[in-house]
Structure formats: structure tokens, C-alpha cells
mmCIF file of C-alpha atoms in Angstrom:
data_model
loop_
_atom_site.group_PDB
_atom_site.id
_atom_site.type_symbol
_atom_site.label_atom_id
_atom_site.label_comp_id
_atom_site.label_asym_id
_atom_site.label_seq_id
_atom_site.Cartn_x
_atom_site.Cartn_y
_atom_site.Cartn_z
ATOM 1 C CA MET A 17 137.351 91.110 100.054
ATOM 2 C CA ARG A 18 134.929 93.842 101.119
ATOM 3 C CA THR A 19 134.180 92.583 104.618
ATOM 4 C CA SER A 20 135.870 90.933 107.584
ATOM 5 C CA ARG A 21 135.538 87.719 109.542
ATOM 6 C CA SER A 22 134.141 89.673 112.478
ATOM 7 C CA LEU A 23 131.281 91.037 110.364
ATOM 8 C CA ALA A 24 130.462 88.339 107.827
ATOM 9 C CA VAL A 25 127.686 85.785 108.286
ATOM 10 C CA LYS A 26 129.104 82.284 108.017
ATOM 11 C CA LYS A 27 128.429 80.613 104.651
ATOM 12 C CA PHE A 28 127.179 77.083 104.186
ATOM 13 C CA CYS A 29 129.993 74.624 103.445
ATOM 14 C CA ARG A 30 128.903 71.412 101.750
ATOM 15 C CA THR A 31 132.198 69.566 102.262
ATOM 16 C CA ILE A 32 132.655 70.250 105.968
ATOM 17 C CA SER A 33 134.219 67.359 107.929
ATOM 18 C CA SER A 34 133.501 66.813 111.611
ATOM 19 C CA THR A 35 137.043 65.516 112.170
ATOM 20 C CA GLY A 36 138.773 68.770 111.236
ATOM 21 C CA ILE A 37 136.453 71.186 113.008
ATOM 22 C CA GLN A 38 137.795 73.509 115.684
ATOM 23 C CA ALA A 39 135.585 74.673 118.530
ATOM 24 C CA SER A 40 135.946 78.237 117.222
ATOM 25 C CA ASP A 41 134.437 77.150 113.866
ATOM 26 C CA ILE A 42 131.042 76.315 115.372
ATOM 27 C CA ARG A 43 128.657 78.941 116.685
ATOM 28 C CA PRO A 44 127.018 78.170 120.047
ATOM 29 C CA LEU A 45 123.246 78.263 120.388
ATOM 30 C CA PRO A 46 122.902 81.908 121.604
ATOM 31 C CA VAL A 47 124.971 83.097 118.606
ATOM 32 C CA LEU A 48 122.865 80.999 116.213
ATOM 33 C CA ARG A 49 119.739 82.591 117.689
ATOM 34 C CA GLU A 50 121.206 86.067 117.131
ATOM 35 C CA THR A 51 122.220 85.093 113.591
ATOM 36 C CA MET A 52 118.702 83.901 112.795
ATOM 37 C CA ASP A 53 117.201 87.131 114.166
ATOM 38 C CA TYR A 54 119.612 89.159 112.002
ATOM 39 C CA LEU A 55 118.783 87.156 108.870
ATOM 40 C CA TRP A 56 115.077 87.480 109.583
ATOM 41 C CA HIS A 57 115.294 91.276 109.546
ATOM 42 C CA LEU A 58 116.881 91.150 106.084
ATOM 43 C CA LEU A 59 113.893 89.358 104.539
ATOM 44 C CA ASN A 60 111.933 92.508 103.689
ATOM 45 C CA SER A 61 114.954 94.475 102.516
ATOM 46 C CA SER A 62 114.179 96.765 99.576
ATOM 47 C CA GLU A 63 117.843 97.449 98.765
ATOM 48 C CA TYR A 64 118.109 94.390 96.491
ATOM 49 C CA PRO A 65 115.651 92.269 94.452
ATOM 50 C CA PHE A 66 113.968 89.571 96.507
ATOM 51 C CA GLU A 67 115.691 86.766 94.578
ATOM 52 C CA ILE A 68 119.096 88.085 95.721
ATOM 53 C CA VAL A 69 117.972 88.519 99.336
ATOM 54 C CA HIS A 70 116.456 85.030 99.258
ATOM 55 C CA ASP A 71 119.663 83.521 97.888
ATOM 56 C CA PHE A 72 121.698 85.043 100.735
ATOM 57 C CA ILE A 73 119.311 84.013 103.535
ATOM 58 C CA PHE A 74 118.804 80.587 101.918
ATOM 59 C CA ASP A 75 122.551 79.879 102.134
ATOM 60 C CA ARG A 76 123.083 81.316 105.617
ATOM 61 C CA THR A 77 120.148 79.453 107.166
ATOM 62 C CA ARG A 78 121.583 76.197 105.796
ATOM 63 C CA SER A 79 124.785 77.066 107.645
ATOM 64 C CA VAL A 80 122.811 77.729 110.830
ATOM 65 C CA ARG A 81 121.151 74.318 110.526
ATOM 66 C CA GLN A 82 124.542 72.733 109.879
ATOM 67 C CA ASP A 83 125.978 74.176 113.095
ATOM 68 C CA LEU A 84 122.951 72.927 115.029
ATOM 69 C CA SER A 85 123.312 69.463 113.507
ATOM 70 C CA ILE A 86 127.058 69.181 114.243
ATOM 71 C CA GLN A 87 126.402 69.984 117.903
ATOM 72 C CA ASN A 88 123.383 67.660 117.972
ATOM 73 C CA LEU A 89 121.339 70.374 119.671
ATOM 74 C CA VAL A 90 117.721 69.421 120.303
ATOM 75 C CA ASN A 91 115.865 71.702 122.701
ATOM 76 C CA ASP A 92 113.249 74.446 122.678
ATOM 77 C CA GLN A 93 115.689 77.066 121.357
ATOM 78 C CA ALA A 94 116.942 74.854 118.530
ATOM 79 C CA ILE A 95 113.358 73.988 117.587
ATOM 80 C CA GLY A 96 112.481 77.700 117.573
ATOM 81 C CA ILE A 97 115.324 78.344 115.108
ATOM 82 C CA TYR A 98 114.128 75.529 112.826
ATOM 83 C CA GLU A 99 110.571 76.852 112.963
ATOM 84 C CA ASP A 100 111.838 80.297 111.922
ATOM 85 C CA VAL A 101 113.846 78.796 109.043
ATOM 86 C CA ILE A 102 110.724 77.000 107.790
ATOM 87 C CA LYS A 103 108.728 80.210 108.132
ATOM 88 C CA PHE A 104 111.323 81.906 105.919
ATOM 89 C CA HIS A 105 110.925 79.158 103.292
ATOM 90 C CA ILE A 106 107.118 79.426 103.405
ATOM 91 C CA LEU A 107 107.119 83.212 102.924
ATOM 92 C CA SER A 108 109.640 82.747 100.110
ATOM 93 C CA HIS A 109 107.414 80.037 98.603
ATOM 94 C CA GLN A 110 104.649 82.599 98.234
ATOM 95 C CA ARG A 111 106.808 85.382 96.806
ATOM 96 C CA LEU A 112 108.775 83.160 94.421
ATOM 97 C CA ALA A 113 105.595 81.491 93.144
ATOM 98 C CA ARG A 114 104.247 84.884 92.062
ATOM 99 C CA SER A 115 107.182 85.225 89.651
ATOM 100 C CA CYS A 116 107.850 81.565 88.799
ATOM 101 C CA GLN A 117 106.987 82.040 85.093
ATOM 102 C CA ASP A 118 110.606 83.114 84.813
ATOM 103 C CA SER A 119 112.879 80.058 84.504
ATOM 104 C CA ASP A 120 115.325 81.308 87.150
ATOM 105 C CA ALA A 121 112.537 81.981 89.637
ATOM 106 C CA SER A 122 111.044 78.564 88.881
ATOM 107 C CA SER A 123 114.342 76.906 89.779
ATOM 108 C CA LEU A 124 114.561 78.928 92.997
ATOM 109 C CA CYS A 125 111.003 77.938 93.853
ATOM 110 C CA TYR A 126 111.823 74.240 93.444
ATOM 111 C CA LEU A 127 115.009 74.475 95.546
ATOM 112 C CA ASN A 128 113.177 76.456 98.203
ATOM 113 C CA THR A 129 110.440 73.805 98.417
ATOM 114 C CA GLU A 130 113.020 71.029 98.568
ATOM 115 C CA GLN A 131 114.849 72.655 101.505
ATOM 116 C CA MET A 132 111.560 73.413 103.223
ATOM 117 C CA MET A 133 110.705 69.721 103.039
ATOM 118 C CA LYS A 134 114.082 68.706 104.502
ATOM 119 C CA CYS A 135 113.695 71.252 107.312
ATOM 120 C CA LEU A 136 110.239 69.948 108.171
ATOM 121 C CA LEU A 137 111.418 66.332 108.355
ATOM 122 C CA SER A 138 114.311 67.359 110.629
ATOM 123 C CA LEU A 139 111.930 69.398 112.775
ATOM 124 C CA PHE A 140 109.569 66.434 113.146
ATOM 125 C CA ASP A 141 112.486 64.317 114.407
ATOM 126 C CA MET A 142 113.223 67.039 116.958
ATOM 127 C CA TYR A 143 109.573 67.113 118.041
ATOM 128 C CA HIS A 144 109.723 63.336 118.536
ATOM 129 C CA THR A 145 112.873 63.686 120.653
ATOM 130 C CA ILE A 146 111.490 66.303 123.034
ATOM 131 C CA HIS A 147 108.282 64.283 123.450
ATOM 132 C CA LYS A 148 110.397 61.698 125.291
ATOM 133 C CA ILE A 149 111.003 64.248 128.037
ATOM 134 C CA ASN A 150 107.323 65.317 128.079
ATOM 135 C CA SER A 151 107.967 68.589 126.281
ATOM 136 C CA GLN A 152 106.474 69.989 123.094
ATOM 137 C CA SER A 153 106.240 73.101 120.928
ATOM 138 C CA ASN A 154 102.962 75.012 120.850
ATOM 139 C CA LYS A 155 103.373 75.296 117.064
ATOM 140 C CA GLU A 156 103.562 71.559 116.349
ATOM 141 C CA ALA A 157 100.090 71.103 114.872
ATOM 142 C CA GLU A 158 100.497 73.986 112.420
ATOM 143 C CA TYR A 159 103.939 72.817 111.279
ATOM 144 C CA TYR A 160 102.695 69.262 110.757
ATOM 145 C CA SER A 161 99.882 70.742 108.635
ATOM 146 C CA PHE A 162 102.481 72.381 106.347
ATOM 147 C CA PHE A 163 103.757 68.925 105.379
ATOM 148 C CA VAL A 164 100.231 67.969 104.261
ATOM 149 C CA LEU A 165 99.701 71.174 102.281
ATOM 150 C CA LEU A 166 103.012 70.659 100.452
ATOM 151 C CA HIS A 167 101.442 67.580 98.857
ATOM 152 C CA MET A 168 99.095 69.856 96.915
ATOM 153 C CA GLY A 169 100.335 69.552 93.340
ATOM 154 C CA CYS A 170 103.724 68.373 94.581
ATOM 155 C CA LYS A 171 106.431 67.526 92.069
ATOM 156 C CA ILE A 172 109.049 66.184 94.464
ATOM 157 C CA PRO A 173 109.033 62.349 94.229
ATOM 158 C CA LYS A 174 109.644 61.722 97.923
ATOM 159 C CA MET A 175 106.506 63.745 98.719
ATOM 160 C CA ALA A 176 104.227 61.871 96.337
ATOM 161 C CA ASN A 177 103.795 58.807 98.544
ATOM 162 C CA SER A 178 100.574 58.094 100.439
ATOM 163 C CA LEU A 179 100.059 60.098 103.605
ATOM 164 C CA SER A 180 98.048 57.335 105.305
ATOM 165 C CA PHE A 181 101.020 55.672 107.002
ATOM 166 C CA TRP A 182 102.445 59.034 108.041
ATOM 167 C CA TYR A 183 99.138 59.998 109.677
ATOM 168 C CA SER A 184 99.135 56.740 111.640
ATOM 169 C CA GLN A 185 102.509 57.636 113.213
ATOM 170 C CA LEU A 186 101.355 60.991 114.565
ATOM 171 C CA PRO A 187 100.078 61.609 118.097
ATOM 172 C CA ALA A 188 96.280 61.597 118.262
ATOM 173 C CA SER A 189 96.290 65.180 119.565
ATOM 174 C CA ILE A 190 98.039 66.344 116.371
ATOM 175 C CA VAL A 191 95.735 64.387 114.037
ATOM 176 C CA ARG A 192 92.657 65.825 115.759
ATOM 177 C CA SER A 193 93.982 69.418 115.853
ATOM 178 C CA LYS A 194 92.128 72.092 113.905
ATOM 179 C CA GLU A 195 95.257 72.834 111.857
ATOM 180 C CA MET A 196 95.602 69.245 110.674
ATOM 181 C CA ILE A 197 91.880 68.821 110.032
ATOM 182 C CA PHE A 198 92.019 71.982 107.918
ATOM 183 C CA ALA A 199 95.040 70.784 105.911
ATOM 184 C CA ARG A 200 93.611 67.311 105.280
ATOM 185 C CA THR A 201 90.222 68.706 104.237
ATOM 186 C CA ILE A 202 91.772 71.309 101.933
ATOM 187 C CA LEU A 203 93.914 68.643 100.264
ATOM 188 C CA ARG A 204 90.852 66.425 99.788
ATOM 189 C CA CYS A 205 88.803 69.314 98.332
ATOM 190 C CA TYR A 206 91.667 70.148 95.974
ATOM 191 C CA HIS A 207 91.799 66.616 94.581
ATOM 192 C CA LEU A 208 88.003 66.179 94.415
ATOM 193 C CA GLY A 209 87.355 69.592 92.854
ATOM 194 C CA ASN A 210 85.114 70.799 95.694
ATOM 195 C CA PHE A 211 85.992 74.433 95.015
ATOM 196 C CA LYS A 212 83.248 76.012 97.098
ATOM 197 C CA ARG A 213 84.293 74.287 100.327
ATOM 198 C CA PHE A 214 87.944 74.820 99.386
ATOM 199 C CA PHE A 215 87.563 78.609 99.381
ATOM 200 C CA CYS A 216 85.121 78.761 102.308
ATOM 201 C CA MET A 217 87.562 76.886 104.526
ATOM 202 C CA ILE A 218 90.471 79.085 103.445
ATOM 203 C CA ALA A 219 88.466 82.206 104.250
ATOM 204 C CA ASP A 220 87.347 80.918 107.655
ATOM 205 C CA GLU A 221 90.204 78.819 109.007
ATOM 206 C CA ALA A 222 93.581 79.228 107.270
ATOM 207 C CA THR A 223 96.479 80.731 109.187
ATOM 208 C CA GLU A 224 98.657 83.274 107.411
ATOM 209 C CA LEU A 225 101.407 80.711 106.756
ATOM 210 C CA GLN A 226 98.902 78.124 105.504
ATOM 211 C CA LEU A 227 97.605 80.781 103.094
ATOM 212 C CA CYS A 228 101.136 81.321 101.798
ATOM 213 C CA LEU A 229 101.414 77.625 100.925
ATOM 214 C CA VAL A 230 97.972 77.432 99.315
ATOM 215 C CA GLU A 231 98.089 80.716 97.399
ATOM 216 C CA PRO A 232 100.061 79.434 94.351
ATOM 217 C CA PHE A 233 97.204 76.981 93.664
ATOM 218 C CA LEU A 234 94.278 79.412 93.961
ATOM 219 C CA ASN A 235 94.105 80.329 90.280
ATOM 220 C CA GLU A 236 94.380 76.666 89.317
ATOM 221 C CA VAL A 237 91.364 75.841 91.498
ATOM 222 C CA ARG A 238 89.491 78.852 90.112
ATOM 223 C CA ALA A 239 90.123 77.768 86.520
ATOM 224 C CA ARG A 240 88.948 74.239 87.307
ATOM 225 C CA ALA A 241 85.819 75.715 88.931
ATOM 226 C CA LEU A 242 85.102 77.639 85.716
ATOM 227 C CA MET A 243 85.548 74.383 83.781
ATOM 228 C CA TYR A 244 82.972 72.587 85.969
ATOM 229 C CA LEU A 245 80.497 75.459 85.663
ATOM 230 C CA ASN A 246 80.981 75.693 81.909
ATOM 231 C CA HIS A 247 80.541 71.977 81.235
ATOM 232 C CA SER A 248 77.760 71.205 83.717
ATOM 233 C CA GLY A 249 75.366 74.138 83.333
ATOM 234 C CA TYR A 250 72.485 74.853 80.970
ATOM 235 C CA LYS A 251 72.863 77.267 78.089
ATOM 236 C CA LEU A 252 70.054 79.453 79.452
ATOM 237 C CA GLN A 253 71.698 79.644 82.888
ATOM 238 C CA HIS A 254 74.290 82.387 82.843
ATOM 239 C CA HIS A 255 76.818 82.672 85.668
ATOM 240 C CA PRO A 256 77.139 86.250 87.023
ATOM 241 C CA LEU A 257 80.741 87.219 87.722
ATOM 242 C CA THR A 258 79.767 89.188 90.819
ATOM 243 C CA HIS A 259 78.442 86.043 92.469
ATOM 244 C CA LEU A 260 81.358 83.889 91.338
ATOM 245 C CA SER A 261 83.954 86.416 92.507
ATOM 246 C CA ASP A 262 82.622 86.047 96.071
ATOM 247 C CA ILE A 263 82.786 82.246 95.947
ATOM 248 C CA LEU A 264 86.223 82.128 94.309
ATOM 249 C CA MET A 265 87.730 84.902 96.477
ATOM 250 C CA ILE A 266 88.844 87.054 93.575
ATOM 251 C CA GLU A 267 88.112 90.579 92.401
ATOM 252 C CA GLU A 268 85.535 90.716 89.613
ATOM 253 C CA LEU A 269 87.927 92.362 87.139
ATOM 254 C CA GLU A 270 90.547 89.685 87.773
ATOM 255 C CA LEU A 271 87.910 86.969 87.388
ATOM 256 C CA GLU A 272 86.937 88.499 84.047
ATOM 257 C CA ASP A 273 90.583 88.317 82.955
ATOM 258 C CA LEU A 274 90.768 84.678 84.073
ATOM 259 C CA CYS A 275 87.609 83.844 82.108
ATOM 260 C CA ARG A 276 89.122 85.316 78.956
ATOM 261 C CA ILE A 277 92.398 83.438 79.527
ATOM 262 C CA CYS A 278 90.305 80.249 79.706
ATOM 263 C CA GLY A 279 88.552 81.135 76.445
ATOM 264 C CA LEU A 280 85.179 82.096 77.917
ATOM 265 C CA GLU A 281 83.214 84.872 76.262
ATOM 266 C CA ILE A 282 81.737 87.388 78.720
ATOM 267 C CA SER A 283 78.322 88.936 78.036
ATOM 268 C CA ARG A 284 77.016 92.132 79.608
ATOM 269 C CA SER A 285 73.467 93.086 80.610
ATOM 270 C CA GLY A 286 73.363 96.526 82.205
ATOM 271 C CA ASP A 287 75.896 96.460 85.045
ATOM 272 C CA THR A 288 75.947 92.649 85.217
ATOM 273 C CA LYS A 289 78.701 90.620 83.572
ATOM 274 C CA ALA A 290 78.232 86.870 83.097
ATOM 275 C CA PHE A 291 79.254 83.930 80.963
ATOM 276 C CA ALA A 292 77.024 81.307 79.409
ATOM 277 C CA PRO A 293 77.933 77.620 79.901
ATOM 278 C CA LYS A 294 78.646 75.025 77.189
ATOM 279 C CA GLN A 295 81.206 77.252 75.477
ATOM 280 C CA THR A 296 83.383 74.993 73.306
ATOM 281 C CA THR A 297 86.258 77.488 73.334
ATOM 282 C CA PHE A 298 87.073 76.771 76.989
ATOM 283 C CA SER A 299 90.503 75.356 77.786
ATOM 284 C CA LEU A 300 92.594 75.134 80.953
ATOM 285 C CA PRO A 301 95.587 77.445 80.454
ATOM 286 C CA THR A 302 99.111 76.227 81.231
ATOM 287 C CA PRO A 303 100.803 77.747 83.069
ATOM 288 C CA LEU A 304 98.432 79.920 85.044
ATOM 289 C CA SER A 305 99.554 83.257 86.424
ATOM 290 C CA LYS A 306 100.315 83.120 90.141
ATOM 291 C CA SER A 307 100.475 86.893 90.556
ATOM 292 C CA SER A 308 96.866 87.816 89.748
ATOM 293 C CA GLY A 309 93.753 86.801 91.610
ATOM 294 C CA ILE A 310 95.331 86.836 95.053
ATOM 295 C CA TYR A 311 92.818 86.045 97.787
ATOM 296 C CA ILE A 312 90.628 88.877 99.038
ATOM 297 C CA SER A 313 90.953 89.927 102.676
ATOM 298 C CA ARG A 314 88.958 87.556 104.844
ATOM 299 C CA GLU A 315 86.977 90.526 106.122
#
């Protein structure tokens, strides 16, 4: 009761029926574009906690997508709106993951990922449609790569299926793009435990949005790297933290904290900190903090 119909942003309505809709109920494409631009500027608002801002934009972008769907709009402008909605979900994925130890934030993170997945699948259908008229978005390869990266540690059943068939349905230009090659290689390194190539590729090739999707898994990969080094080394071969911090893209102090969380004892010789392998106290912590050990600037 504190606003008016002329000022409010239309809410998402789950039970909407196409038979009872008036023309005045549906926003035309230029208005939807303006709405998306307005919502986008709210994302970094400091007036309210991010969870509250996210909840508002989350609902209103679903309404925007609903209006697009009812009108069956598939063109460059509609695709641009979908790409912006997915960008919102990716940025939220990063920020929510940093606080997902809290049960409420964890639930928001799951719902955000679920909607991101639905948006991507709808966007891919739109890409397929515009291909029939020899048109395409210049962001296609990167957005297809997001689908691959979402399979990293995924917990949504529909995402757990093999990607092989999906790859076979894509245009060859997308499969051979640098964005898709990056995503497929990163996913393979994640599953095989090739931590050195994992971090080198992130430092050299990841886009900012790809980094947002990968970031929640960085500490997990780092902890697994410490496990490999601890179990495979010789007792006389200590691992200097300075060297490891460069490989694992983490500040040395944060790496020291991670070692202690994993049960590794750190020794000191002068200014050099290191840990000896074969320590029986090592264990992979669950859950791992997502807020510490954020990647170092690629400079």
C-alpha cells in the first residue's frame, strides 16, 4: 500500500492464464528492456542486504521472462534481455556462494542456480530459432560455456546427465570456440584433479563471468591439491607456501589458514613457511569456506 501501479515493477504471477490476459497486462518489448535496465541498476544497491535485493530482482526478472514468453518474442532484443537475466544470476551465484554456510543463503543459492539453468535452456532455444534466419548473438559461445561450467559439482539431477550428446547437437563453431574449449578443459581438470592446469587456465583464459561460476569451487580444488601433495610427497621434501600460493592463486596467509583447516602442521625456517608431506592428521574439511582464498588478480 506504499506505492502505485504507475510506479511498481510488475511481480511474477505463477498462476497467470493466457485466456484472461488483457493487452494492458503485458509489457511490450521496449518496456521490458527499460524494466531490465532499471533492475540491473539495483543490483549493487547498498541500501539493503544483498539477499533482499536479490530476492526482489529474482522475482521481477521472472516476470519479465513471463511477458516475453506470453508474446512469444524471439529476436535480438529478447535474447539480449535473457542474456542480462543470466548475467544477474551468475553474479548472484558468486555473491550468494560466499555466504552459503548460512541455511537461508544456501537455499537462495540453489534456487538461483535452478533458475539460471532454466534461463540458459530457454536462451539456447532462442539461439536455435534465430539461426534459422541466419542470425546469431556474438555472446553465444560464452553462454554455452556457462552450461558446461554449471556441471562442476552440480547437485541438480537434470544437470547430472552426460554432456556428450549435448555437445554433438551444437554447431561446430561453438564447440571449437575458445570459450567452450576453456569450459570443457576446466571441467575435465576439476574431475581429474589436475589442479595446476586448472588454475593456470583460469588465470590466462577465464572471462569475468566464467570466474564467477568457478569461484565457489576454488577452495575445494585447493584443498584437494594439498591432499595430493601431502599423500604423494617424501617426508624430507617440504612444500613452501610461497610457491604453492602462486600455483593455487591464493594469498600466502589464506593458504596457511587453509592448511590448518585441513589439519596440516606448518613449520617455519627463517622467513619461509612450509608443510611436510605424509601428515596423518590431514582431512578434507566439509564444508569449505567460499569467502576466503578468492583468486588473486590475474596481473
